[in-house]
mmCIF file of C-alpha atoms and ligand atoms in Angstrom:
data_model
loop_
_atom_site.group_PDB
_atom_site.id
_atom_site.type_symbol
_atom_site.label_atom_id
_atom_site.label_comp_id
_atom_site.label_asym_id
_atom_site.label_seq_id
_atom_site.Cartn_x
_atom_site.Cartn_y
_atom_site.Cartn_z
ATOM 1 C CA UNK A 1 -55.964 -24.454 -24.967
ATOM 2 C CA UNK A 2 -53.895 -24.919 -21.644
ATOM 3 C CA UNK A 3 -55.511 -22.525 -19.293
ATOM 4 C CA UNK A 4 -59.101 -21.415 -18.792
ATOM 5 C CA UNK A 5 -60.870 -19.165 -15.860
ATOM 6 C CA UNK A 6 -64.258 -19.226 -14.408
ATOM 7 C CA UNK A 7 -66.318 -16.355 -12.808
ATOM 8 C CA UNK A 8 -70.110 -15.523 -11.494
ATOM 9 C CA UNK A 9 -70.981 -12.001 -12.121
ATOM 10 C CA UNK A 10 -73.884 -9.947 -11.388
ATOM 11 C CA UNK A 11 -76.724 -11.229 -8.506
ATOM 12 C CA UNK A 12 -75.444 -14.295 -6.909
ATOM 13 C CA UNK A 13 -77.462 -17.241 -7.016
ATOM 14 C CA UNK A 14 -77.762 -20.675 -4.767
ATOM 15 C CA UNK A 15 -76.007 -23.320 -6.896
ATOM 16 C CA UNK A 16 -73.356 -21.150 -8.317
ATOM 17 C CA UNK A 17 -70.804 -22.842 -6.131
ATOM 18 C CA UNK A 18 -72.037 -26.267 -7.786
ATOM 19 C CA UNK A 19 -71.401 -24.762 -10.760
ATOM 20 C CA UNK A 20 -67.693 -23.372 -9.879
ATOM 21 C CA UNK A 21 -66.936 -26.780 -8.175
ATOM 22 C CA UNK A 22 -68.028 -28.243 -11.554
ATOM 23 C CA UNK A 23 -66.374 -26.438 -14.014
ATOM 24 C CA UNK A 24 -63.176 -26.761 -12.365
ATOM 25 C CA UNK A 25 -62.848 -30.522 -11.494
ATOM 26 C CA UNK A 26 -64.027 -30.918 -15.515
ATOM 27 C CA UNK A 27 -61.122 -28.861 -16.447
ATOM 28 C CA UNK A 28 -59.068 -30.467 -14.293
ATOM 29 C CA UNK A 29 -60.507 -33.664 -15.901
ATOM 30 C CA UNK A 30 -60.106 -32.775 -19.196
ATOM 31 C CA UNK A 31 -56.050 -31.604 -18.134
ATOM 32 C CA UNK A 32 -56.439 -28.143 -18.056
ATOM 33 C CA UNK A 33 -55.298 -25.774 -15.536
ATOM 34 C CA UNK A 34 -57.961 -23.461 -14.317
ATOM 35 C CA UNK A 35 -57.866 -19.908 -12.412
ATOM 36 C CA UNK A 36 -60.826 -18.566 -10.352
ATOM 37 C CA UNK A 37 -61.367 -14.479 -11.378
ATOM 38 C CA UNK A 38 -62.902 -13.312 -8.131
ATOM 39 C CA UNK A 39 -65.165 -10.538 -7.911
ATOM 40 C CA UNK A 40 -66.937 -11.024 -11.722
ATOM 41 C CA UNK A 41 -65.877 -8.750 -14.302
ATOM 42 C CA UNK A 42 -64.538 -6.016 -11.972
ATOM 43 C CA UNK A 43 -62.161 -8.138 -10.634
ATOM 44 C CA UNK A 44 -60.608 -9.202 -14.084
ATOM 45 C CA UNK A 45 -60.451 -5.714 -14.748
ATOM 46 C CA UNK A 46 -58.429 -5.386 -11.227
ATOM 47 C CA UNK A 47 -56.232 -8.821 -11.434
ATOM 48 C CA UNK A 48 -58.233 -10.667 -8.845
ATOM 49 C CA UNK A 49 -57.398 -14.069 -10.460
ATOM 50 C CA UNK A 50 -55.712 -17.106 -8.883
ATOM 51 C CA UNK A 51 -55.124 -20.619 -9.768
ATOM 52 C CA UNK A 52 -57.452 -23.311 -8.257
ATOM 53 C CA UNK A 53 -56.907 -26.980 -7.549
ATOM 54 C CA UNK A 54 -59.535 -29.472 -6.717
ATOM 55 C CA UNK A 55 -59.376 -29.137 -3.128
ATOM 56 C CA UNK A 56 -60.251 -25.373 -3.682
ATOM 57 C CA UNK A 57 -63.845 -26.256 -4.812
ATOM 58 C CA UNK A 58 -64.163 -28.776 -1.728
ATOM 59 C CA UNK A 59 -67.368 -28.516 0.724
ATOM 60 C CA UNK A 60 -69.054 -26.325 -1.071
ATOM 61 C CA UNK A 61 -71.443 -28.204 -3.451
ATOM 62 C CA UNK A 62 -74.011 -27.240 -0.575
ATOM 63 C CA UNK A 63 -73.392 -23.874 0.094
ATOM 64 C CA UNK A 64 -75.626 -20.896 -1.001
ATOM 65 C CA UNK A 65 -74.024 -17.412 -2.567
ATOM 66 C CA UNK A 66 -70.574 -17.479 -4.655
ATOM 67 C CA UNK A 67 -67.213 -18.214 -3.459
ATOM 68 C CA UNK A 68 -65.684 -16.160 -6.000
ATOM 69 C CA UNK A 69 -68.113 -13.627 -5.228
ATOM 70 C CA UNK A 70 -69.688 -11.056 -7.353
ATOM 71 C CA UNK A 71 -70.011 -8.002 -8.772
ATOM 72 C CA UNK A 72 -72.126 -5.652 -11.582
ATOM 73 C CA UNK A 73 -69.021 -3.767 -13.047
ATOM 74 C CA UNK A 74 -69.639 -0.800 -14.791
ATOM 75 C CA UNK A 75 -66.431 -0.226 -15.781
ATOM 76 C CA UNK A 76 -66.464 -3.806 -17.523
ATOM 77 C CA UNK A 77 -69.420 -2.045 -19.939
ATOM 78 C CA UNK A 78 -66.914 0.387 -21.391
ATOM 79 C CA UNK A 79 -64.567 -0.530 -24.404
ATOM 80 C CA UNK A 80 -61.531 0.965 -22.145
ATOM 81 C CA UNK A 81 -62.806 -1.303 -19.230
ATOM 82 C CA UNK A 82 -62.976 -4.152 -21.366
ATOM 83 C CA UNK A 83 -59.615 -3.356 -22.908
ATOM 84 C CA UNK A 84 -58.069 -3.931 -19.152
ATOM 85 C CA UNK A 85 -59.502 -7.183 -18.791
ATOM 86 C CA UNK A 86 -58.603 -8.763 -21.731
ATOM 87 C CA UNK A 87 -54.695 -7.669 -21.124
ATOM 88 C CA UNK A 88 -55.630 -9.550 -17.398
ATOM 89 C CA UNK A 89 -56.577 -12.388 -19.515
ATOM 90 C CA UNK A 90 -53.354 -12.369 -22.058
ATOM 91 C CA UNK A 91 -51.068 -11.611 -18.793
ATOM 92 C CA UNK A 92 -52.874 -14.799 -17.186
ATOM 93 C CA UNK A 93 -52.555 -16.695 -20.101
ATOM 94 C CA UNK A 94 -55.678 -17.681 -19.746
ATOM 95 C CA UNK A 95 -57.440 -18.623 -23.380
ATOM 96 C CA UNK A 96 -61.021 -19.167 -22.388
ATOM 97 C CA UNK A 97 -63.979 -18.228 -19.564
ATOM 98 C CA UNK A 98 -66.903 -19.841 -18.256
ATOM 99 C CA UNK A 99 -69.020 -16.862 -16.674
ATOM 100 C CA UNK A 100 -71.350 -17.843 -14.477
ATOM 101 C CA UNK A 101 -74.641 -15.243 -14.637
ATOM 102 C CA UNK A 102 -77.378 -13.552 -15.407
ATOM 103 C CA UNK A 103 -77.786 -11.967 -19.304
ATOM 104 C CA UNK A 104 -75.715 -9.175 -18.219
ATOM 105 C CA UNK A 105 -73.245 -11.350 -17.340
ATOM 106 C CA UNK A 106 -73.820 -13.337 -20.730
ATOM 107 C CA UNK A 107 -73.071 -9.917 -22.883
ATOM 108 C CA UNK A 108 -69.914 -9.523 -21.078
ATOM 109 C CA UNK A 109 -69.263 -13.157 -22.172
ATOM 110 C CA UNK A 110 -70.128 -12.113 -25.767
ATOM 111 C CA UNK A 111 -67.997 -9.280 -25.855
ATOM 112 C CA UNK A 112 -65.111 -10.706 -24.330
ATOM 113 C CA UNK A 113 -65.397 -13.687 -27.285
ATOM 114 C CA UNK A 114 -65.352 -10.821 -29.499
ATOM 115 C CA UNK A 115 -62.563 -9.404 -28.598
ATOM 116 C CA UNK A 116 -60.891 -12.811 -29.032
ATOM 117 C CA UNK A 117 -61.209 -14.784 -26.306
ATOM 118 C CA UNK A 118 -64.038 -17.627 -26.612
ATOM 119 C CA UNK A 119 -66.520 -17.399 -23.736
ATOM 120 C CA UNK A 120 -69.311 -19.724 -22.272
ATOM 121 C CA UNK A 121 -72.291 -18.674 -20.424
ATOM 122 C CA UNK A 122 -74.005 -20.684 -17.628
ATOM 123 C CA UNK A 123 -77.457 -19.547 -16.699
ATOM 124 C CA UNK A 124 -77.363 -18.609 -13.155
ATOM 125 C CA UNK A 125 -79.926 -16.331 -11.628
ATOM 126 C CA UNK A 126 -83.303 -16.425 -9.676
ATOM 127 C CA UNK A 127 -85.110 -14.446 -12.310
ATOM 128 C CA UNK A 128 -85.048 -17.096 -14.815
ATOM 129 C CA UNK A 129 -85.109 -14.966 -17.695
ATOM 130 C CA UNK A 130 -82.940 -16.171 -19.706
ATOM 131 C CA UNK A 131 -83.471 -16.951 -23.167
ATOM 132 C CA UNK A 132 -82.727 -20.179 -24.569
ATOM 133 C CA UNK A 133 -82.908 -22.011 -21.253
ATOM 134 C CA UNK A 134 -86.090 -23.077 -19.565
ATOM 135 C CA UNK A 135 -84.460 -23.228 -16.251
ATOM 136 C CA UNK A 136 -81.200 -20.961 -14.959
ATOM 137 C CA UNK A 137 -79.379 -22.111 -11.613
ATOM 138 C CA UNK A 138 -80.766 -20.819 -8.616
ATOM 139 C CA UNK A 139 -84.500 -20.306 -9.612
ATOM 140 C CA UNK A 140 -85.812 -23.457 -8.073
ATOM 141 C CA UNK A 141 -83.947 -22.726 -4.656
ATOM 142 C CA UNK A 142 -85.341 -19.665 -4.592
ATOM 143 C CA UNK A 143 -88.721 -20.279 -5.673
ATOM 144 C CA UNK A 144 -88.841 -23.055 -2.601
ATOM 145 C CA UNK A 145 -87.935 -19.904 -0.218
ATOM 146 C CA UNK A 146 -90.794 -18.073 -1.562
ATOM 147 C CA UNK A 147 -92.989 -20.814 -1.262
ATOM 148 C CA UNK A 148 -91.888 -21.200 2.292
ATOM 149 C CA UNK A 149 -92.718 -17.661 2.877
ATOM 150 C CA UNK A 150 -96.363 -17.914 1.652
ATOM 151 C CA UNK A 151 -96.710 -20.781 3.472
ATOM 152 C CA UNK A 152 -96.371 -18.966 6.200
ATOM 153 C CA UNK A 153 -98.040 -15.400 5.650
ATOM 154 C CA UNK A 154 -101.224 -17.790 4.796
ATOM 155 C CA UNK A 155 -100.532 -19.054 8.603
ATOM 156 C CA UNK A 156 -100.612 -15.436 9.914
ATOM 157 C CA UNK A 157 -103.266 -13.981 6.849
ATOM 158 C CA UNK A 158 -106.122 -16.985 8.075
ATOM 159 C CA UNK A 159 -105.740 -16.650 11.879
ATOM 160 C CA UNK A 160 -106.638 -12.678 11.211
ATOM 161 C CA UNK A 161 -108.844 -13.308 8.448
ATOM 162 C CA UNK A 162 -106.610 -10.461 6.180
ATOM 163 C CA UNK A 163 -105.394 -9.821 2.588
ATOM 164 C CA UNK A 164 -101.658 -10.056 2.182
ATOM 165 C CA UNK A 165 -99.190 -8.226 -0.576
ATOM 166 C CA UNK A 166 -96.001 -10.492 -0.930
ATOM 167 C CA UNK A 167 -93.567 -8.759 -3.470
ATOM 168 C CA UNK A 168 -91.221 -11.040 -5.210
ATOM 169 C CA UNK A 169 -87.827 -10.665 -7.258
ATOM 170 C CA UNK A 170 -87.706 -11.106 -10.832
ATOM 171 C CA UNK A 171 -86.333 -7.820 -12.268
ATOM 172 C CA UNK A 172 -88.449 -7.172 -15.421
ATOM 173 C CA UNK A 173 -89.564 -11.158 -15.520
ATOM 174 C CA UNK A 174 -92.211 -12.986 -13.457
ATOM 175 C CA UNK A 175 -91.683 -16.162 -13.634
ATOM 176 C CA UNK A 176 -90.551 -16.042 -9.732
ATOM 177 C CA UNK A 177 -94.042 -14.801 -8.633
ATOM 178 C CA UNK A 178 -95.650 -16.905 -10.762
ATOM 179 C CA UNK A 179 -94.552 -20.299 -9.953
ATOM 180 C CA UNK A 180 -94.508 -19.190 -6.468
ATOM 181 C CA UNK A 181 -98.474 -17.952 -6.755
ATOM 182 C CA UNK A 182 -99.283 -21.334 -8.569
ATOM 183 C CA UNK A 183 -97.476 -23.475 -6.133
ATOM 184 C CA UNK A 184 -98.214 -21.338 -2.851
ATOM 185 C CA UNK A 185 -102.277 -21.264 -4.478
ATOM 186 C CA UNK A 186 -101.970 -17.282 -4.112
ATOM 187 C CA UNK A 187 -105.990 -15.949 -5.083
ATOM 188 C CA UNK A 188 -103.854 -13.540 -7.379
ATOM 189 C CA UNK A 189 -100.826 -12.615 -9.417
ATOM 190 C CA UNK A 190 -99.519 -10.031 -11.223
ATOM 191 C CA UNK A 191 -96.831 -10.364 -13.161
ATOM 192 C CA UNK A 192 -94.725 -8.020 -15.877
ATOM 193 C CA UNK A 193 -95.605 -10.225 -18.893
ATOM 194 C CA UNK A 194 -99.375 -10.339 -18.355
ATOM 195 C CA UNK A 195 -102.027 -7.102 -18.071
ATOM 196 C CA UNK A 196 -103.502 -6.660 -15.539
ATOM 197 C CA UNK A 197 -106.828 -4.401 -14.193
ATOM 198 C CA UNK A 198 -107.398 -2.651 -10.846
ATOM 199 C CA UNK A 199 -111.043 -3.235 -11.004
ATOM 200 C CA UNK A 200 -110.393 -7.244 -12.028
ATOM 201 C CA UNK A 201 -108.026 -7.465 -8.896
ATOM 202 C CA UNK A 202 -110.796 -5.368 -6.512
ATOM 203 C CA UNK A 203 -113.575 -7.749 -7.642
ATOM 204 C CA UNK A 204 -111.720 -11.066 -7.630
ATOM 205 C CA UNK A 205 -111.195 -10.146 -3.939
ATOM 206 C CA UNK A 206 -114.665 -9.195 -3.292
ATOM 207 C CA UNK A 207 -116.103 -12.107 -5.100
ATOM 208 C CA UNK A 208 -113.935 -14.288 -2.510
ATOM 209 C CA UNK A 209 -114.521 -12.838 0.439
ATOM 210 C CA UNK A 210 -118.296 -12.621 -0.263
ATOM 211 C CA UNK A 211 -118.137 -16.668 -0.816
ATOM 212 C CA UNK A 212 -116.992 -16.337 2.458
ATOM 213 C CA UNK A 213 -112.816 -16.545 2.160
ATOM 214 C CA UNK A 214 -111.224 -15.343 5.086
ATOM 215 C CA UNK A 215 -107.701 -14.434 3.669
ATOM 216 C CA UNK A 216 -106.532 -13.660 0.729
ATOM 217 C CA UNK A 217 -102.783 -13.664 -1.140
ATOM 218 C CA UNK A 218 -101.790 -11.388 -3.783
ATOM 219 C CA UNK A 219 -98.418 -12.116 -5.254
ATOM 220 C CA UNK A 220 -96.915 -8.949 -7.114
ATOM 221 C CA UNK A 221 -93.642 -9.655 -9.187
ATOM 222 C CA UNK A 222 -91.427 -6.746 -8.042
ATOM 223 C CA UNK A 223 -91.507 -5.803 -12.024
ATOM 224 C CA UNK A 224 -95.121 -4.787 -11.907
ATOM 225 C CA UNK A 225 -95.048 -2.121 -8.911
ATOM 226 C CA UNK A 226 -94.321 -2.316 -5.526
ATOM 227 C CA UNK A 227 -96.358 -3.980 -2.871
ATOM 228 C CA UNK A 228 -97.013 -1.050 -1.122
ATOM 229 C CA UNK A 229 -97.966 1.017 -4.529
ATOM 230 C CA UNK A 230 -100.745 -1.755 -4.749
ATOM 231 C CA UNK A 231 -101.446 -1.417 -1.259
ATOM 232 C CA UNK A 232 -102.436 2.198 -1.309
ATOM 233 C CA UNK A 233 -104.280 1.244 -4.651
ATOM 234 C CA UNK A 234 -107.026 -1.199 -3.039
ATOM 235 C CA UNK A 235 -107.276 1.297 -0.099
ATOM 236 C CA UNK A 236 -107.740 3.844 -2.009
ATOM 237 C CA UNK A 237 -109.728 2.693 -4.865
ATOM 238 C CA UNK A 238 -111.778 -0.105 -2.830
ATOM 239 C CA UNK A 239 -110.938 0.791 0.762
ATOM 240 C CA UNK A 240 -109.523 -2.273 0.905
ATOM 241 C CA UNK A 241 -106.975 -2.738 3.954
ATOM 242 C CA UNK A 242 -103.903 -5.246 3.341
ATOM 243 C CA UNK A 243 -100.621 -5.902 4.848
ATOM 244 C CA UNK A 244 -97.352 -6.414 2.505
ATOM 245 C CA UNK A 245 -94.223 -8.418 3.100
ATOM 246 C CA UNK A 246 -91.664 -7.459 0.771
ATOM 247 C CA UNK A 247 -89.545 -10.856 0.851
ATOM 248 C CA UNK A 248 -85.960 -9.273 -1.151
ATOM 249 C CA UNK A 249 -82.631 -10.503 -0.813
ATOM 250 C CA UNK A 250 -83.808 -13.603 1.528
ATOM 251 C CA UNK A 251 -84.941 -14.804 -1.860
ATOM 252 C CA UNK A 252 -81.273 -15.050 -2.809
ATOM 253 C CA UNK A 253 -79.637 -16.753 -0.086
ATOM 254 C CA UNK A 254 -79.691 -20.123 1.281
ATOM 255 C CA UNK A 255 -78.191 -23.647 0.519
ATOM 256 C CA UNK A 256 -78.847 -24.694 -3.228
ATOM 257 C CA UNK A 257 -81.909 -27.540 -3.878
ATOM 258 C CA UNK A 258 -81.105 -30.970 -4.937
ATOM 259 C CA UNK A 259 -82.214 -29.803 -8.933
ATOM 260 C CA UNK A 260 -80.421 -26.720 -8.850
ATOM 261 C CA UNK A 261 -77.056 -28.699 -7.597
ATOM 262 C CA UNK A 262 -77.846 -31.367 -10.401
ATOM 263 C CA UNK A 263 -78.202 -28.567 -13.324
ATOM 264 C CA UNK A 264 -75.499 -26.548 -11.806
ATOM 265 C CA UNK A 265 -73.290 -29.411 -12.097
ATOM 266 C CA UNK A 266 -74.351 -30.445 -15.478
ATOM 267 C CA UNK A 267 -74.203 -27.251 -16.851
ATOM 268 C CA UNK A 268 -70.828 -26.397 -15.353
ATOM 269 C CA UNK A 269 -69.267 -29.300 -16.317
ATOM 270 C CA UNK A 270 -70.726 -29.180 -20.188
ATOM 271 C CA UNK A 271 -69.589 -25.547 -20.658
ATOM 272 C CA UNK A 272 -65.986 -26.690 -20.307
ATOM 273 C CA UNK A 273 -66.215 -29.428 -22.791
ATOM 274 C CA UNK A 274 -67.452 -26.660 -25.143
ATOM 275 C CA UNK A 275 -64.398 -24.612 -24.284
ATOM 276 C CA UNK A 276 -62.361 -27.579 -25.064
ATOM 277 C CA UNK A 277 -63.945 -27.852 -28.444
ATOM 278 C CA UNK A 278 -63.252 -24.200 -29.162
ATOM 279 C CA UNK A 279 -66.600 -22.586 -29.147
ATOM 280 C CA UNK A 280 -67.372 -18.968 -27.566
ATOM 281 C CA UNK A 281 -69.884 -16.867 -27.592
ATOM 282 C CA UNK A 282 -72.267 -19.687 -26.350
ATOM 283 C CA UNK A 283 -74.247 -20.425 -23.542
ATOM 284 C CA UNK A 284 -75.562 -23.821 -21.984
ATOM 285 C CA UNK A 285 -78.855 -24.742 -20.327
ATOM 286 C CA UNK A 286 -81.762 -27.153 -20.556
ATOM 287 C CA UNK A 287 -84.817 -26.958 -22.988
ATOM 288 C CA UNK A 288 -87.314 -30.361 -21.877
ATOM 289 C CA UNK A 289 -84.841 -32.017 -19.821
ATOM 290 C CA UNK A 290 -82.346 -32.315 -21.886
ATOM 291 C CA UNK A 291 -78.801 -29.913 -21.895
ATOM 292 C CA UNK A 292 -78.272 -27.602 -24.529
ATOM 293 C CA UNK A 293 -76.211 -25.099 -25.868
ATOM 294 C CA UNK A 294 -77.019 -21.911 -27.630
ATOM 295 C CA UNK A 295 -75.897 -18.654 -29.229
ATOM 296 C CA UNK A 296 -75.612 -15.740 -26.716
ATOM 297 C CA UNK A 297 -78.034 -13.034 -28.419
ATOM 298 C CA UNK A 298 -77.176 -8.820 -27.756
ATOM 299 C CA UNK A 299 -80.603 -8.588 -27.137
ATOM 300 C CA UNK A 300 -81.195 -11.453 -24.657
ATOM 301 C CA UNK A 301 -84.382 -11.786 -22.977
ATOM 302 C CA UNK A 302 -87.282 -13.780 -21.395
ATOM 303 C CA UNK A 303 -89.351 -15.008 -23.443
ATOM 304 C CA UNK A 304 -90.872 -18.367 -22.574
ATOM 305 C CA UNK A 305 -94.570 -18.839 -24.115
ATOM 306 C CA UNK A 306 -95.572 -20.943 -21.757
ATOM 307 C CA UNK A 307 -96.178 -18.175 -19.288
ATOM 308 C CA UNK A 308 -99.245 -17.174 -20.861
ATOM 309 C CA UNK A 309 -100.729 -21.048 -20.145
ATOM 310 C CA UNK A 310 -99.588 -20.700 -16.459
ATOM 311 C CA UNK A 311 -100.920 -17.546 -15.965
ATOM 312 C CA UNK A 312 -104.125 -18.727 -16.909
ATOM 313 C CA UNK A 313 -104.482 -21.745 -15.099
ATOM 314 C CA UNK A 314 -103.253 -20.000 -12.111
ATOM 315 C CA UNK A 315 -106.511 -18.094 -12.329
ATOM 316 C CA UNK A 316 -108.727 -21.071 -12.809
ATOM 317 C CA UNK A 317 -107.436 -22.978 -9.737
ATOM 318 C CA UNK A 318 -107.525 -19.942 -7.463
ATOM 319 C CA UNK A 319 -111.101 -18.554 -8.170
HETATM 320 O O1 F6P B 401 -81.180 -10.542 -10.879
HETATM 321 C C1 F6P B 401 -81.353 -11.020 -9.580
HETATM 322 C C2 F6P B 401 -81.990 -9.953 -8.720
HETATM 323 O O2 F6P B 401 -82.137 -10.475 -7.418
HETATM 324 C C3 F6P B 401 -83.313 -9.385 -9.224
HETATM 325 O O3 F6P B 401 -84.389 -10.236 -8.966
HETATM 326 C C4 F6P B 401 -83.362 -8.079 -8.507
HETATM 327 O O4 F6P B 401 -84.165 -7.149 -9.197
HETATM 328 C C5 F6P B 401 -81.923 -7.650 -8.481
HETATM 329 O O5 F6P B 401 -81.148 -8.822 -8.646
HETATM 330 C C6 F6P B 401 -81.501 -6.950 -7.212
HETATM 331 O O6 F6P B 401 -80.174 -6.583 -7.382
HETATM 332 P P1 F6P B 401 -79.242 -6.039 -6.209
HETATM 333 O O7 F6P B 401 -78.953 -7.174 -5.287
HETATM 334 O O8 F6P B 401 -78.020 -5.563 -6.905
HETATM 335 O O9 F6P B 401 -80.025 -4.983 -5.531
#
């Protein structure tokens, strides 16, 4: 193998650029020549590729988003898309990929190794939800901007003696609103992977303000309901008055923490030694502190067990 590419696809997240920088001064390490595919998928499809050097992956260890950018492709999920990028590949001479991502981003990875040309995944997104890893880059930047948000709203919730609604990101996973609720002591959370009960919510409230809590935060994971769908629940059920703050895309953003710069740069860095031992259709990541690799599943998903323990203890601390 002479030549391999690396691209981020699908939602950005802060420590991807570690992660580029990484993969590319490895290669360069290990003597191969590496090309940046901007854009994610869609771009390979379109030709966007271009060779880097190291200086091309200088000063931006610190910075947040992607400097190859992103992209969700849609054309990239049809066998005709897919087609085009693999000729991109061939006419690039490029022989392997590290793709940067989410587990959409991982299938592409999987299907591109199918089609001949070996692929490794790096975890990247702020949902964490990606099986076989306990942490993906970007999740602990992001879950220090939500904290810092909280922070905050409590600031503004105590002074007026109100109930606050913070939405978080996740997509269909909640491990973003409930690290955040733990760490930011939120009075309740509702997350995707855990039931929950109007009623338990309306009483849990009424219990604390009636031992005399002033404020109250309710952290919903954006893959339960909106904020403001909960909103006009206690009002109407309750007549319970709150005020939301639907954080989004800040959540994203901003310069990558210290761990996600260190896992960005070990992950990076490990997925091209796989490369260079000829494996595909494998993804890297950390399971209790140490860096693994594992098989990139069709049917990828969240599901880490200890959510069920958090959950719980995040209700026994915030009573
Ligand atoms: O997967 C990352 C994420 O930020 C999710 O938490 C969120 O549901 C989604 O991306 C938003 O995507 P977009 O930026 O395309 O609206």
């Amino acid at each position: 193998m002479n030549r391999i590419a690396v691209l981020t696809s699908g939602g950005d997240a802060p420590g991807m650029n570690a992660a580029v920088r990484a993969v590319v001064r490895k290669a360069i390490f290990e003597e191969f020549e590496v090309a940046g595919i901007f854009n994610g998928y869609q771009g390979l499809i379109e030709g966007k590729v271009e060779l880097l050097q190291l200086g091309s992956v200088g000063d931006i260890i610190q910075r947040g988003g992607t400097m190859l950018r992103s992209a969700r492709s849609v054309e990239f999920r049809t066998p005709e898309g897919r087609e085009k990028a693999l000729q991109q590949l061939e006419l690039h001479g490029i022989e392997g990929v590290v793709v940067i991502g989410g587990d959409g981003s991982f299938r592409g990875a999987l299907e591109l190794t199918k089609l001949g040309i070996p692929c490794v995944g790096v975890p990247a997104t702020i949902d964490n939800d990606i099986q076989g890893t306990d942490f993906t880059i970007g999740f602990d930047t992001a879950l220090n901007t939500v904290i810092d948000s909280i922070d905050k709203i409590r600031d503004t919730a105590s002074s007026h003696e109100r109930t606050f609604i913070v939405e978080v990101m996740g997509r269909d996973a909640g491990d973003l609103a409930l690290w955040a609720g733990l760490a930011g002591g939120a009075e309740t959370i509702l997350i995707p992977e855990e039931k929950y009960e109007v009623p338990a919510i309306i009483e849990r409230l009424k219990n604390g303000s009636g031992r005399g809590k002033k404020h109250s935060i309710i952290i919903v994971a954006e893959g339960v309901m909106p904020a403001s769908e909960l909103a006009d629940i206690l009002k109407r059920e309750a007549n319970i008055d709150t005020h939301i703050s639907v954080l989004g895309h800040i959540q994203r953003g901003g310069s990558p923490s210290a761990r996600d710069r260190v896992i960005a740069s070990q992950f990076g860095a490990r997925a091209v030694e796989l490369l260079k031992e000829g494996r595909g259709g494998v993804a890297v990541g950390m399971k209790n502190n140490g860096i693994v690799e594992y098989d990139i599943k069709d049917d990828e998903g969240s599901t880490n067990d200890w959510k069920a323990e958090m959950y719980t203890l995040s209700k026994e601390l915030s009573i």
